[in-house]
Coordinates of N, CA and C in Angstrom, one line a residue:
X1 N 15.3 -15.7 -5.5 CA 14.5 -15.6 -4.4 C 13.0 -16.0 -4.8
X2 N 12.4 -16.4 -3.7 CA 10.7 -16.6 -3.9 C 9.8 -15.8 -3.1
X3 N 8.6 -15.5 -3.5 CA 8.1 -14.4 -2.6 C 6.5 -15.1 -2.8
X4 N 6.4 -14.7 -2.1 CA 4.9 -15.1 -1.5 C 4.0 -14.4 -0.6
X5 N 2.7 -14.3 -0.7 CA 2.1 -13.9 0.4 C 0.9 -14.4 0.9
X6 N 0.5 -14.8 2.5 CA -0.2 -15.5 3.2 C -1.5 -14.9 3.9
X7 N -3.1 -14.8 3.7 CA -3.3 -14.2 4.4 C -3.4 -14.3 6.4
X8 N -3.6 -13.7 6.9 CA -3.5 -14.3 8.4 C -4.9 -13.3 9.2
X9 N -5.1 -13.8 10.4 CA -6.3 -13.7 11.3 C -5.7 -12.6 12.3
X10 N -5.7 -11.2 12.5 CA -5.7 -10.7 14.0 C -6.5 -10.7 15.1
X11 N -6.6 -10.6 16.0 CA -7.4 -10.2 17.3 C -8.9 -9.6 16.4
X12 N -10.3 -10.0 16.6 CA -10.9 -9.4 16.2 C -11.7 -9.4 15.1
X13 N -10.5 -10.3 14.3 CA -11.3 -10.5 13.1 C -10.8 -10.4 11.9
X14 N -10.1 -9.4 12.2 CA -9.1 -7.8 11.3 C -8.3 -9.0 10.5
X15 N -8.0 -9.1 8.9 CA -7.2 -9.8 7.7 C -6.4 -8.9 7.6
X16 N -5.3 -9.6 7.7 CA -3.7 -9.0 7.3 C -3.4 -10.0 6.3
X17 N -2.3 -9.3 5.4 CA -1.4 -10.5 4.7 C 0.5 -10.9 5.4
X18 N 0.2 -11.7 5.1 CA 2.1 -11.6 5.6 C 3.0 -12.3 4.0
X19 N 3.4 -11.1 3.6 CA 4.8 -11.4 2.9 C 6.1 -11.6 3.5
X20 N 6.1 -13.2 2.6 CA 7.2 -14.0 2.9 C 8.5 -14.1 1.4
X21 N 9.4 -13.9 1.7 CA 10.6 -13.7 0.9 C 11.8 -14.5 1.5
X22 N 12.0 -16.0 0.6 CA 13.1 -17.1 1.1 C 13.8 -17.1 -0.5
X23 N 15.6 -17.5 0.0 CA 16.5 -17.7 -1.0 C 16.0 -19.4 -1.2
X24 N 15.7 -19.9 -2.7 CA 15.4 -20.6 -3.5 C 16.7 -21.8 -3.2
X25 N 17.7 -21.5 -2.8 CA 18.8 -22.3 -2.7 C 19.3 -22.7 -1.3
X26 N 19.0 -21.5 -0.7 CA 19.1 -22.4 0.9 C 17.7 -22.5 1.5
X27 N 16.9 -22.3 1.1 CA 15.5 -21.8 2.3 C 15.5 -20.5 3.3
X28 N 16.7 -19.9 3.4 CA 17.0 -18.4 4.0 C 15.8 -18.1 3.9
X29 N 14.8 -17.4 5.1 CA 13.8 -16.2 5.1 C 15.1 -15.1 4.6
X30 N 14.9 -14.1 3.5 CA 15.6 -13.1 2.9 C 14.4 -11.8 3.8
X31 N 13.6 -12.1 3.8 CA 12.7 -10.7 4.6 C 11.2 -11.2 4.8
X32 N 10.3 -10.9 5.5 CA 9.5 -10.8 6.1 C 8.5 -9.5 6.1
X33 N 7.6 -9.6 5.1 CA 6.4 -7.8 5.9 C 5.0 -7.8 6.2
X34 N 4.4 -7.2 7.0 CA 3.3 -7.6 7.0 C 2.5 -6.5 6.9
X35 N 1.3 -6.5 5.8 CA 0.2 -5.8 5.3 C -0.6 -5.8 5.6
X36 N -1.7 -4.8 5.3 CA -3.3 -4.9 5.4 C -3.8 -5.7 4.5
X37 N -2.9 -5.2 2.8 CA -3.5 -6.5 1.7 C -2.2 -6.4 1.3
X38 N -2.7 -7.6 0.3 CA -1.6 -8.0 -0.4 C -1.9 -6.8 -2.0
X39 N -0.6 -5.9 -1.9 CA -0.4 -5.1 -2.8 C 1.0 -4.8 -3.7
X40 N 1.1 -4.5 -4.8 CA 2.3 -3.7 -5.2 C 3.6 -3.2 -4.2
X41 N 2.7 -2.4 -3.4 CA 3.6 -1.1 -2.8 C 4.0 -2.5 -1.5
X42 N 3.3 -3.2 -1.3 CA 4.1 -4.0 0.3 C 4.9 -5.1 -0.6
X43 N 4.6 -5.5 -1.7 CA 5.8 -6.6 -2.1 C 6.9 -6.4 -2.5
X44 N 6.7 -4.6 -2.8 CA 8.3 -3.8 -3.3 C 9.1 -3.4 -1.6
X45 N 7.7 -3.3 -0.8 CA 8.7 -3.0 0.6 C 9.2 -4.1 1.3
X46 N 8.8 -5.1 1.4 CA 9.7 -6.5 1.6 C 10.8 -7.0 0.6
X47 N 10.7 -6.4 -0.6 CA 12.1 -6.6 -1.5 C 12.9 -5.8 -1.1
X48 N 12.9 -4.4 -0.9 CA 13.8 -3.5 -1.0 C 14.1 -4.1 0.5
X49 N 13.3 -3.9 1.5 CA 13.8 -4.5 2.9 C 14.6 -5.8 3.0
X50 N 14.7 -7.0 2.3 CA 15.7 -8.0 1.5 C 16.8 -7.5 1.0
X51 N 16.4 -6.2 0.1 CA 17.8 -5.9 -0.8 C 19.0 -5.4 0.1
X52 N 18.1 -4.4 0.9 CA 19.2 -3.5 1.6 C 20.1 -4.5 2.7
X53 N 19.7 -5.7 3.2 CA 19.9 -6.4 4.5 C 20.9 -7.6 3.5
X54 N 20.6 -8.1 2.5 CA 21.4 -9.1 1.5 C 21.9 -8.5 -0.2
X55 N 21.4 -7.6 -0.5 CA 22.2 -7.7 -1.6 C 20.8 -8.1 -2.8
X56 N 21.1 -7.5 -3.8 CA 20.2 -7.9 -4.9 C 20.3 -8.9 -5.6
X57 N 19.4 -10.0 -5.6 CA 19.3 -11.6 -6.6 C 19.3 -11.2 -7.9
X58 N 19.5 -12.7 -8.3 CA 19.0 -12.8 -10.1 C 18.1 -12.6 -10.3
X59 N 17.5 -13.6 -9.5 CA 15.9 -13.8 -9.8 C 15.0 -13.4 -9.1
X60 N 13.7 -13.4 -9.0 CA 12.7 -13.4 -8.0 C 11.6 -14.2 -8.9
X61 N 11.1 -15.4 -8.5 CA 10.0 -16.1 -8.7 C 8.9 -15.8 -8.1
X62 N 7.4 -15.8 -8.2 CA 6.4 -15.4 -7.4 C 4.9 -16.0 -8.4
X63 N 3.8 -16.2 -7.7 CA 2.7 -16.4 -8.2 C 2.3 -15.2 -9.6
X64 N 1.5 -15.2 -10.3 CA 1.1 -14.2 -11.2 C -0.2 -13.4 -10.7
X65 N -0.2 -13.3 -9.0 CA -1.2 -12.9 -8.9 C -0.6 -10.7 -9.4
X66 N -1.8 -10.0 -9.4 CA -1.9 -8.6 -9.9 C -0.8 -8.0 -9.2
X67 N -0.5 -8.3 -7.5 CA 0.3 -7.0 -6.8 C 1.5 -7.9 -6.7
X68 N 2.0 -9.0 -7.8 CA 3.5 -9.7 -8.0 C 3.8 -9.9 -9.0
X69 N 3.1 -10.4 -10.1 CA 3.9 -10.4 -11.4 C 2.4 -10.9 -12.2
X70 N 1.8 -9.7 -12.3 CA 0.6 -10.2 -14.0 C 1.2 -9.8 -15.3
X71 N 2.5 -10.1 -15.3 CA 2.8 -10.2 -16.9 C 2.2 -11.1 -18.1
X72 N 2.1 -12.7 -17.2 CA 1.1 -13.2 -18.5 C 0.0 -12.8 -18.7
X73 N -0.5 -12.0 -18.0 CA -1.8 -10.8 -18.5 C -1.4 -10.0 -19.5
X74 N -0.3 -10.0 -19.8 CA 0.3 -9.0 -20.8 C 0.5 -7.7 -20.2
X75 N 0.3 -7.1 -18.3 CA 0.7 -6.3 -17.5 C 2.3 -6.4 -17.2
X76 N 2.7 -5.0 -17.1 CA 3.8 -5.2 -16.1 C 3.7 -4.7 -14.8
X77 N 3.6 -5.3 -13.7 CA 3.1 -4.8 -12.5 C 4.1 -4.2 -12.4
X78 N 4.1 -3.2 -10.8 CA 4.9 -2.3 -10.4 C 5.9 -3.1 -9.4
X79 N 6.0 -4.0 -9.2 CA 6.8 -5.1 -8.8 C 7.9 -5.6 -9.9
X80 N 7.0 -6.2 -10.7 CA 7.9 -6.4 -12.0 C 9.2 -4.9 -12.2
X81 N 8.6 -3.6 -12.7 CA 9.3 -2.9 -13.0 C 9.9 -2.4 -12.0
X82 N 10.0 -2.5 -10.6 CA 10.9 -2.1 -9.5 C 12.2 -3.0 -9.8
X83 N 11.8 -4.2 -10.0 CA 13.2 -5.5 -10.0 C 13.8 -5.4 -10.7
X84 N 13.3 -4.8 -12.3 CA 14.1 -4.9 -13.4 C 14.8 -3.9 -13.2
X85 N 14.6 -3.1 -12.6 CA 15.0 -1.6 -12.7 C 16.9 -2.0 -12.2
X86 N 16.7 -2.7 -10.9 CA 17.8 -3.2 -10.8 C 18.2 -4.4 -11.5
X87 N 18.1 -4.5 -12.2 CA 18.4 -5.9 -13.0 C 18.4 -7.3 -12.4
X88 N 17.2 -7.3 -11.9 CA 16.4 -8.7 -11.6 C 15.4 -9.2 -12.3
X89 N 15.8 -10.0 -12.7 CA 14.6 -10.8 -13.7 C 13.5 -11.6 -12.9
X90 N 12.2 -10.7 -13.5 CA 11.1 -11.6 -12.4 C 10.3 -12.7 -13.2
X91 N 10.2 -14.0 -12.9 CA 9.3 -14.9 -13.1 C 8.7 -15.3 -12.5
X92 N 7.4 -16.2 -12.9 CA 6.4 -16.4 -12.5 C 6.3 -18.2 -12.9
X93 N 5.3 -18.9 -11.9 CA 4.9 -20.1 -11.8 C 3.9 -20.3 -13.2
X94 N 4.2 -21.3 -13.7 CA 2.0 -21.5 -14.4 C 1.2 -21.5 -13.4
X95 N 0.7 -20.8 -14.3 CA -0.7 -20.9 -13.8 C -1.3 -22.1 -13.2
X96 N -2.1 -22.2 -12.0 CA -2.6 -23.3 -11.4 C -1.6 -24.4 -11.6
X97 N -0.6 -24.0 -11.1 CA 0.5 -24.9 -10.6 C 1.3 -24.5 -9.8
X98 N 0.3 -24.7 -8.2 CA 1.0 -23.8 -7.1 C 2.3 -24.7 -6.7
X99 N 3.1 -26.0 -7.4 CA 4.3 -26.7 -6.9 C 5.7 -26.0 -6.9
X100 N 5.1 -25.1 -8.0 CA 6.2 -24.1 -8.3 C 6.8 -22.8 -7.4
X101 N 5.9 -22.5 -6.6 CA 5.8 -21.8 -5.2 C 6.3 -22.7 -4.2
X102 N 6.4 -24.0 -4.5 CA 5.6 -25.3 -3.3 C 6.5 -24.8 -1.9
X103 N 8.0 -24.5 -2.3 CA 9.0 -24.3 -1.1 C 8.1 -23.2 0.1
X104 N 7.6 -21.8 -0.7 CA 7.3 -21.0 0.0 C 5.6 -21.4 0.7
X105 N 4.8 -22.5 0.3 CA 3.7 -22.4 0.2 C 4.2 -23.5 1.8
X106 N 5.3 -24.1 1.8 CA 5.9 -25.3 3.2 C 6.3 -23.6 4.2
X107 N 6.8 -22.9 3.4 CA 7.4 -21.9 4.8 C 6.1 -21.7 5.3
X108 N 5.2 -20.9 4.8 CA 3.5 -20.3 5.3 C 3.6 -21.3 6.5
X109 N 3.4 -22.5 6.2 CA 2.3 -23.7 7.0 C 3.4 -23.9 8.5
X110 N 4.7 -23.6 7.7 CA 6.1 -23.7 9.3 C 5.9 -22.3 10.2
X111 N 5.3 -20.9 9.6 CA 4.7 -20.3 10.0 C 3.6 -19.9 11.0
X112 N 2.8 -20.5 10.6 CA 1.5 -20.7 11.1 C 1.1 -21.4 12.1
X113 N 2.4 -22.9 11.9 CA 2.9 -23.4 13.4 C 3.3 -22.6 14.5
X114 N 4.0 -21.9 14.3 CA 5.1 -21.0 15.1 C 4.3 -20.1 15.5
X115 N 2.8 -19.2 14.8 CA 2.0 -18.6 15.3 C 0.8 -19.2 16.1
X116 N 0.7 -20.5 15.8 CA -0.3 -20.4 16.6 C 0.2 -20.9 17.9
X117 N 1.0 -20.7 18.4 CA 2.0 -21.2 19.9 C 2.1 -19.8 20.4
X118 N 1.9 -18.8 19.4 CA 1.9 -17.0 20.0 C 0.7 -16.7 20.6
X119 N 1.2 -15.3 21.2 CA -0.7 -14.9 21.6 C -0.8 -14.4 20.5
X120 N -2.6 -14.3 20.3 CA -2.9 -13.3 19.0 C -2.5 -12.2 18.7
X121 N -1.8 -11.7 17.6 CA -1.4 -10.4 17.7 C -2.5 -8.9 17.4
X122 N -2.7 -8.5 18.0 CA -3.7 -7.2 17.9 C -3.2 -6.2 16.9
X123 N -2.1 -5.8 16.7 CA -1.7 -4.6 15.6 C -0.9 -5.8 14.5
X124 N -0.9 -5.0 13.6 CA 0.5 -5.2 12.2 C 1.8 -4.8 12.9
X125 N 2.4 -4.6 14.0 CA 3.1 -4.2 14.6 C 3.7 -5.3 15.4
X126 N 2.6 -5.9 16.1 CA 3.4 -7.1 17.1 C 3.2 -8.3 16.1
X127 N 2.7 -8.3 15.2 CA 2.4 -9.3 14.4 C 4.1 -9.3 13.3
X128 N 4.6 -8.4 12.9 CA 5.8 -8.3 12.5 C 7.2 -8.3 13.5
X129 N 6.6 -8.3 14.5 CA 7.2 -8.6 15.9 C 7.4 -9.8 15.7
X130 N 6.4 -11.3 16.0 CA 6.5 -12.5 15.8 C 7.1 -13.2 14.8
X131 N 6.9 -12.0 13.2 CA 7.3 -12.7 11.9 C 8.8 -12.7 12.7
X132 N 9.0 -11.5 12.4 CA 10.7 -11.5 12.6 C 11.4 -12.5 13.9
X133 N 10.8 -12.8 14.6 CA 11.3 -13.8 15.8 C 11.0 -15.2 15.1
X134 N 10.1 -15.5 14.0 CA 10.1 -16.6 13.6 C 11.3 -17.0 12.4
X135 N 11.4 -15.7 11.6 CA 12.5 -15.9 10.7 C 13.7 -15.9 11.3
X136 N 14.1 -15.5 12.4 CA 15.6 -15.7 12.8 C 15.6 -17.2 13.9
X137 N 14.3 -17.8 14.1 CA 14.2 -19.0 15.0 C 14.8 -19.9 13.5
X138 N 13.9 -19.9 12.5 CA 14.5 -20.7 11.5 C 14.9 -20.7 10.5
X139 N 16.0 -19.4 10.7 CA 17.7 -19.1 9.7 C 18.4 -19.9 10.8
X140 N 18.5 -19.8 12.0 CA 19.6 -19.5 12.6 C 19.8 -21.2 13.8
X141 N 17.9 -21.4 14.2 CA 18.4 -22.5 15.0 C 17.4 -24.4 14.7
X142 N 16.0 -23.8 14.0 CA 15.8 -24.9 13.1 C 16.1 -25.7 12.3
X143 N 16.8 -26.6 12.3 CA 17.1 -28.0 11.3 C 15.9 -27.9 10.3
X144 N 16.5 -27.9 9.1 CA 15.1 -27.7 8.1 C 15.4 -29.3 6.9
X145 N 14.1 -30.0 7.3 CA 13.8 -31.3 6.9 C 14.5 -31.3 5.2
X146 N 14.2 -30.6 4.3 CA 14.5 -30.5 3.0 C 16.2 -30.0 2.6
X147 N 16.6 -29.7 3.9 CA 18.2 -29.3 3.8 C 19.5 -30.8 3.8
X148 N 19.9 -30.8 3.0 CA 20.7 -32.1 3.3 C 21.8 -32.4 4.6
X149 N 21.6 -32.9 5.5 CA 22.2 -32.8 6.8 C 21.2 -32.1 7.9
X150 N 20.0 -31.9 7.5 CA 19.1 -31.5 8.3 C 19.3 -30.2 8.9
X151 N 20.4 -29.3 8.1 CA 21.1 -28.0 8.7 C 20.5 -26.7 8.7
X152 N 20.4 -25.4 9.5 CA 19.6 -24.4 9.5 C 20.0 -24.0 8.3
X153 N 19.0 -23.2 7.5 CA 19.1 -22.5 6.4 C 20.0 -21.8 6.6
X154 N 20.8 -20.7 7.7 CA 21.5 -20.1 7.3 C 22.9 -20.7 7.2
X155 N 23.3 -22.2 7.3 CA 24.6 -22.9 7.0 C 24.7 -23.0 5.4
X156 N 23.8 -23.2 4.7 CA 24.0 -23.1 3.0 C 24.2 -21.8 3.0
X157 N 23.2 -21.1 3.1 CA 23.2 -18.9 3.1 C 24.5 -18.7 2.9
X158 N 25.1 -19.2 4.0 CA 26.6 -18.8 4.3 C 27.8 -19.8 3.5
X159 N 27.3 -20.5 3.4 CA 28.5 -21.3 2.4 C 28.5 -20.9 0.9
X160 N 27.7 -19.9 0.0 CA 27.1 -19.8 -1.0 C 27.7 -18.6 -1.2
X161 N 28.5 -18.3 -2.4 CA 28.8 -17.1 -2.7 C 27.5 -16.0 -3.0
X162 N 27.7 -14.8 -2.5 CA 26.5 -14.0 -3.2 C 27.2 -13.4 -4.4
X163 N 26.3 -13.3 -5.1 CA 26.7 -12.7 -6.6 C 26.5 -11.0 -6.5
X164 N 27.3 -10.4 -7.0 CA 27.0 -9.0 -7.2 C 26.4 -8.6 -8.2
X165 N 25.4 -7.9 -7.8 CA 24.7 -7.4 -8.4 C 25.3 -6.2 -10.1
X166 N 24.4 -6.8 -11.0 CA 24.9 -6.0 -12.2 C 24.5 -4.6 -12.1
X167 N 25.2 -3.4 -12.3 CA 25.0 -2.1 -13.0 C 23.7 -1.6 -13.0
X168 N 23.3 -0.8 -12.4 CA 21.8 -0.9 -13.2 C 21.9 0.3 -14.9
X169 N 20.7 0.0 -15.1 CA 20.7 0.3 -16.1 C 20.9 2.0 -16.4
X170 N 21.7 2.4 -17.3 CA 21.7 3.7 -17.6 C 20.1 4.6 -17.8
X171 N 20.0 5.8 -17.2 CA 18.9 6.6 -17.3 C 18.5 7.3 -18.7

């Protein structure tokens, strides 16, 4: 999976972030959350809201920013050690080589299409209202240009075995 996060405008002025969480192999939105900032505690509640709805990945790729994976700081964020815990291996992009995100950095901008056709949202509330109407507009009924056959992300989703998750680790 790839995770990302976007900041966005509410009513007013008010900065939210929106974390975005897509499968690397189909383009699947896997979850959707939206924050005040981009932190630890909201990128582990968009995974775990992913896990519980799909099932836990191999991977999770993400920027090295602090509240996703500053391990080449020689940190282990609290993100990092939530994933491992279940035995997900987190990686990260180089540095100033956002191509490595590039899939999730195309969902943001297919996003921000989709919102700016909305009214402005006033709370974190109706604003995660929209996310989630946008992620199931394009799992379920968008042709997505990078898919071969032009097919909604959730036709690969579904043709793709999921892997079961390993054991987690003894205490």
């Amino acid at each position: 999976w790839q995770l990302d996060a976007t900041e966005y405008v509410l009513t007013g002025g008010r900065t939210c972030v929106i974390f975005q969480l897509i499968d690397d192999h189909s383009r699947y939105a896997v979850g959707s959350h939206v924050a005040w900032g981009e932190t630890a505690e909201a990128a582990i509640t968009v995974f775990d809201k992913a896990v519980a709805a799909h099932g836990v990945p191999q991977k999770l790729l993400s920027d090295n920013g602090s509240a996703l994976n500053p391990s080449r700081r020689g940190v282990v964020g609290q993100l990092v050690a939530h994933v491992g815990r279940l035995g997900v291996e987190a990686i990260t992009g180089k540095p100033y080589k956002p191509t490595t995100q590039g899939k999730n950095e195309r969902f943001h901008q297919t996003l921000f299409r989709y919102l700016d056709k909305q009214p402005l949202a006033e709370t974190l509330d109706e604003l995660q209202t929209q996310v989630d109407e946008f992620d199931h507009i394009y799992n379920t009924e968008r042709p997505h240009q990078g898919l071969p056959g032009r097919v909604t992300p959730q036709t690969p989703w579904e043709a793709t075995p999921q892997a079961e998750a390993p054991p987690p680790p003894p205490d």
